[in-house]
XYZ file of C-alpha atoms in Angstrom:
190
model
C 13.294 -32.454 -98.498
C 12.735 -30.725 -101.796
C 9.735 -28.483 -102.280
C 8.435 -28.259 -105.832
C 6.743 -25.199 -107.241
C 4.660 -25.184 -110.412
C 2.814 -22.258 -111.950
C -0.112 -22.668 -109.555
C 0.923 -25.190 -106.906
C 3.474 -25.754 -104.179
C 4.283 -29.350 -103.258
C 5.841 -29.016 -99.814
C 6.510 -30.493 -96.384
C 3.437 -31.067 -94.249
C 2.521 -28.465 -91.605
C 0.380 -28.743 -88.476
C -2.130 -26.407 -90.146
C -2.707 -29.089 -92.818
C -4.155 -31.568 -90.325
C -7.689 -30.151 -90.151
C -8.249 -29.814 -93.927
C -6.598 -33.217 -94.472
C -8.951 -34.811 -91.929
C -11.897 -33.054 -93.595
C -10.860 -34.508 -96.980
C -10.599 -38.002 -95.521
C -14.083 -37.689 -94.012
C -15.611 -36.730 -97.397
C -17.362 -39.723 -99.028
C -16.772 -38.284 -102.520
C -13.013 -37.994 -101.925
C -12.864 -41.511 -100.415
C -15.157 -43.124 -103.025
C -12.329 -45.158 -104.614
C -10.201 -45.479 -101.470
C -12.339 -47.245 -98.916
C -13.614 -46.311 -95.480
C -13.721 -42.744 -94.222
C -10.888 -41.893 -91.841
C -11.201 -40.457 -88.371
C -9.246 -37.298 -87.513
C -6.855 -39.496 -85.524
C -6.260 -41.796 -88.511
C -5.659 -38.789 -90.756
C -3.154 -37.310 -88.284
C -1.364 -40.657 -88.011
C -1.072 -40.845 -91.802
C 0.649 -37.449 -91.867
C 3.128 -38.683 -89.271
C 3.858 -41.663 -91.512
C 4.231 -39.415 -94.590
C 6.773 -37.231 -92.775
C 8.792 -40.186 -91.488
C 8.886 -41.935 -94.861
C 9.945 -38.762 -96.651
C 12.725 -38.191 -94.137
C 13.884 -41.803 -94.479
C 13.708 -42.196 -98.289
C 13.944 -38.646 -99.645
C 10.600 -38.942 -101.405
C 7.001 -39.569 -100.479
C 3.757 -37.618 -100.221
C 3.927 -33.825 -100.355
C 1.177 -31.563 -99.098
C -0.162 -29.548 -102.036
C -1.232 -25.921 -101.717
C -2.424 -23.277 -104.152
C 0.338 -20.713 -104.618
C -2.092 -17.813 -105.086
C -4.013 -18.387 -101.846
C -1.781 -20.605 -99.708
C -4.755 -22.964 -99.335
C -4.056 -26.651 -98.675
C -5.756 -28.632 -101.453
C -4.465 -32.195 -101.012
C -1.444 -34.352 -101.559
C 0.679 -35.784 -104.358
C 3.852 -37.767 -104.525
C 5.615 -41.092 -104.814
C 5.521 -44.192 -102.654
C 6.684 -47.785 -102.675
C 4.038 -50.142 -104.030
C 2.355 -51.971 -101.151
C 3.859 -55.388 -100.344
C 0.602 -57.247 -100.993
C 0.376 -56.132 -104.638
C 1.217 -58.584 -107.454
C 4.037 -56.293 -108.678
C 6.595 -53.933 -107.168
C 8.043 -50.534 -107.936
C 7.432 -46.868 -107.201
C 3.896 -45.531 -107.487
C 2.692 -42.001 -108.173
C -0.502 -40.766 -106.567
C -2.598 -37.740 -105.712
C -5.673 -36.886 -103.687
C -7.393 -33.526 -103.767
C -10.156 -31.874 -101.800
C -13.402 -31.781 -103.736
C -13.143 -27.970 -103.995
C -9.895 -28.455 -105.984
C -11.382 -30.844 -108.545
C -11.740 -29.716 -112.148
C -8.881 -27.176 -112.137
C -6.148 -29.390 -113.601
C -4.314 -29.495 -110.268
C -3.925 -33.289 -110.229
C -2.320 -33.228 -113.667
C -0.065 -30.302 -112.761
C 1.076 -31.922 -109.505
C 1.549 -35.274 -111.249
C 3.787 -33.793 -113.970
C 5.927 -32.149 -111.284
C 6.097 -35.411 -109.342
C 7.113 -37.362 -112.455
C 9.861 -34.841 -113.203
C 11.182 -35.262 -109.637
C 11.019 -39.052 -109.839
C 12.752 -39.353 -113.188
C 15.207 -36.443 -113.035
C 16.084 -36.221 -109.340
C 15.665 -39.822 -108.213
C 16.650 -41.375 -111.551
C 13.797 -43.871 -111.490
C 13.552 -46.067 -114.581
C 9.754 -46.379 -114.339
C 6.839 -45.011 -112.319
C 3.561 -46.862 -111.824
C 0.031 -45.718 -110.997
C -2.790 -47.830 -109.586
C -6.461 -47.093 -109.105
C -9.764 -48.889 -109.036
C -11.273 -49.859 -112.379
C -14.142 -47.437 -111.716
C -11.993 -44.384 -110.963
C -12.246 -42.792 -114.400
C -11.086 -39.337 -113.236
C -7.740 -40.638 -111.989
C -7.329 -42.807 -115.066
C -7.850 -39.691 -117.221
C -5.044 -37.949 -115.316
C -2.812 -40.980 -115.828
C -3.393 -40.803 -119.581
C -2.840 -37.020 -119.664
C 0.579 -37.398 -118.035
C 1.613 -39.973 -120.620
C 1.047 -43.199 -118.702
C -0.222 -46.275 -120.531
C -2.243 -49.290 -119.462
C -2.108 -52.881 -120.607
C -5.477 -54.461 -119.680
C -3.618 -57.767 -119.246
C -2.043 -56.226 -116.113
C -5.373 -55.342 -114.468
C -5.683 -57.207 -111.174
C -7.751 -57.836 -108.080
C -6.347 -56.096 -104.994
C -5.801 -58.973 -102.557
C -6.374 -56.669 -99.572
C -9.911 -55.742 -100.678
C -13.055 -57.854 -100.279
C -15.328 -58.488 -103.254
C -16.831 -55.202 -104.376
C -16.086 -52.071 -106.400
C -12.669 -51.444 -104.800
C -11.244 -54.891 -105.574
C -10.692 -54.657 -109.358
C -7.764 -52.352 -110.146
C -5.894 -51.066 -113.165
C -2.157 -50.517 -113.515
C -0.609 -47.719 -115.567
C 3.098 -47.327 -116.348
C 5.480 -44.663 -117.581
C 9.139 -45.332 -118.362
C 11.778 -42.629 -117.999
C 12.596 -42.692 -121.723
C 8.943 -42.074 -122.590
C 8.765 -39.204 -120.103
C 11.828 -37.602 -121.680
C 10.028 -37.741 -125.023
C 7.222 -35.629 -123.507
C 9.484 -33.483 -121.291
C 8.706 -30.124 -122.969
C 5.030 -30.520 -122.061
C 5.960 -31.634 -118.547
C 8.329 -28.684 -118.141
C 5.508 -26.270 -118.989
C 3.358 -27.893 -116.280
C 6.108 -28.152 -113.673
C 7.331 -24.589 -114.197
């Protein structure tokens, strides 16, 4: 498994010491606002087990993200297969940060590094991003990293009941378009 270091962040393999702050994040209503129900500590621990297994199997997945300066766990970022129930397929980028890490540009920095890995190391032709229509912060990150949205591709998540989590937006970035912005990405991904 490849660790990725940026100027301020380390995207790395999960450690046992990440379990408590990860569970705390997943019990925070602000962090889970666009994701659904709060998770129990057991559910959070199980998700880390899944992340590790998928990364070992595929060679990509969700990295734990820590601040280089302090060694503090601040969340996760990475790539995953689009869920089977979605009306499209492909590889999806994502991130989730502890509330204390919001507003520092960490999501954008981790996302640029993840895109570089996906396009340069894995040779992906395209990377997708999905979020709820109301998640304006994540959509801003998607735009900052060069992703674009066609409103015609917005969709209702078939796994969600009627409500604010059902309507979703889809953003895309093709490898050729990432290469066109690579100098900016290289500055972010150090």
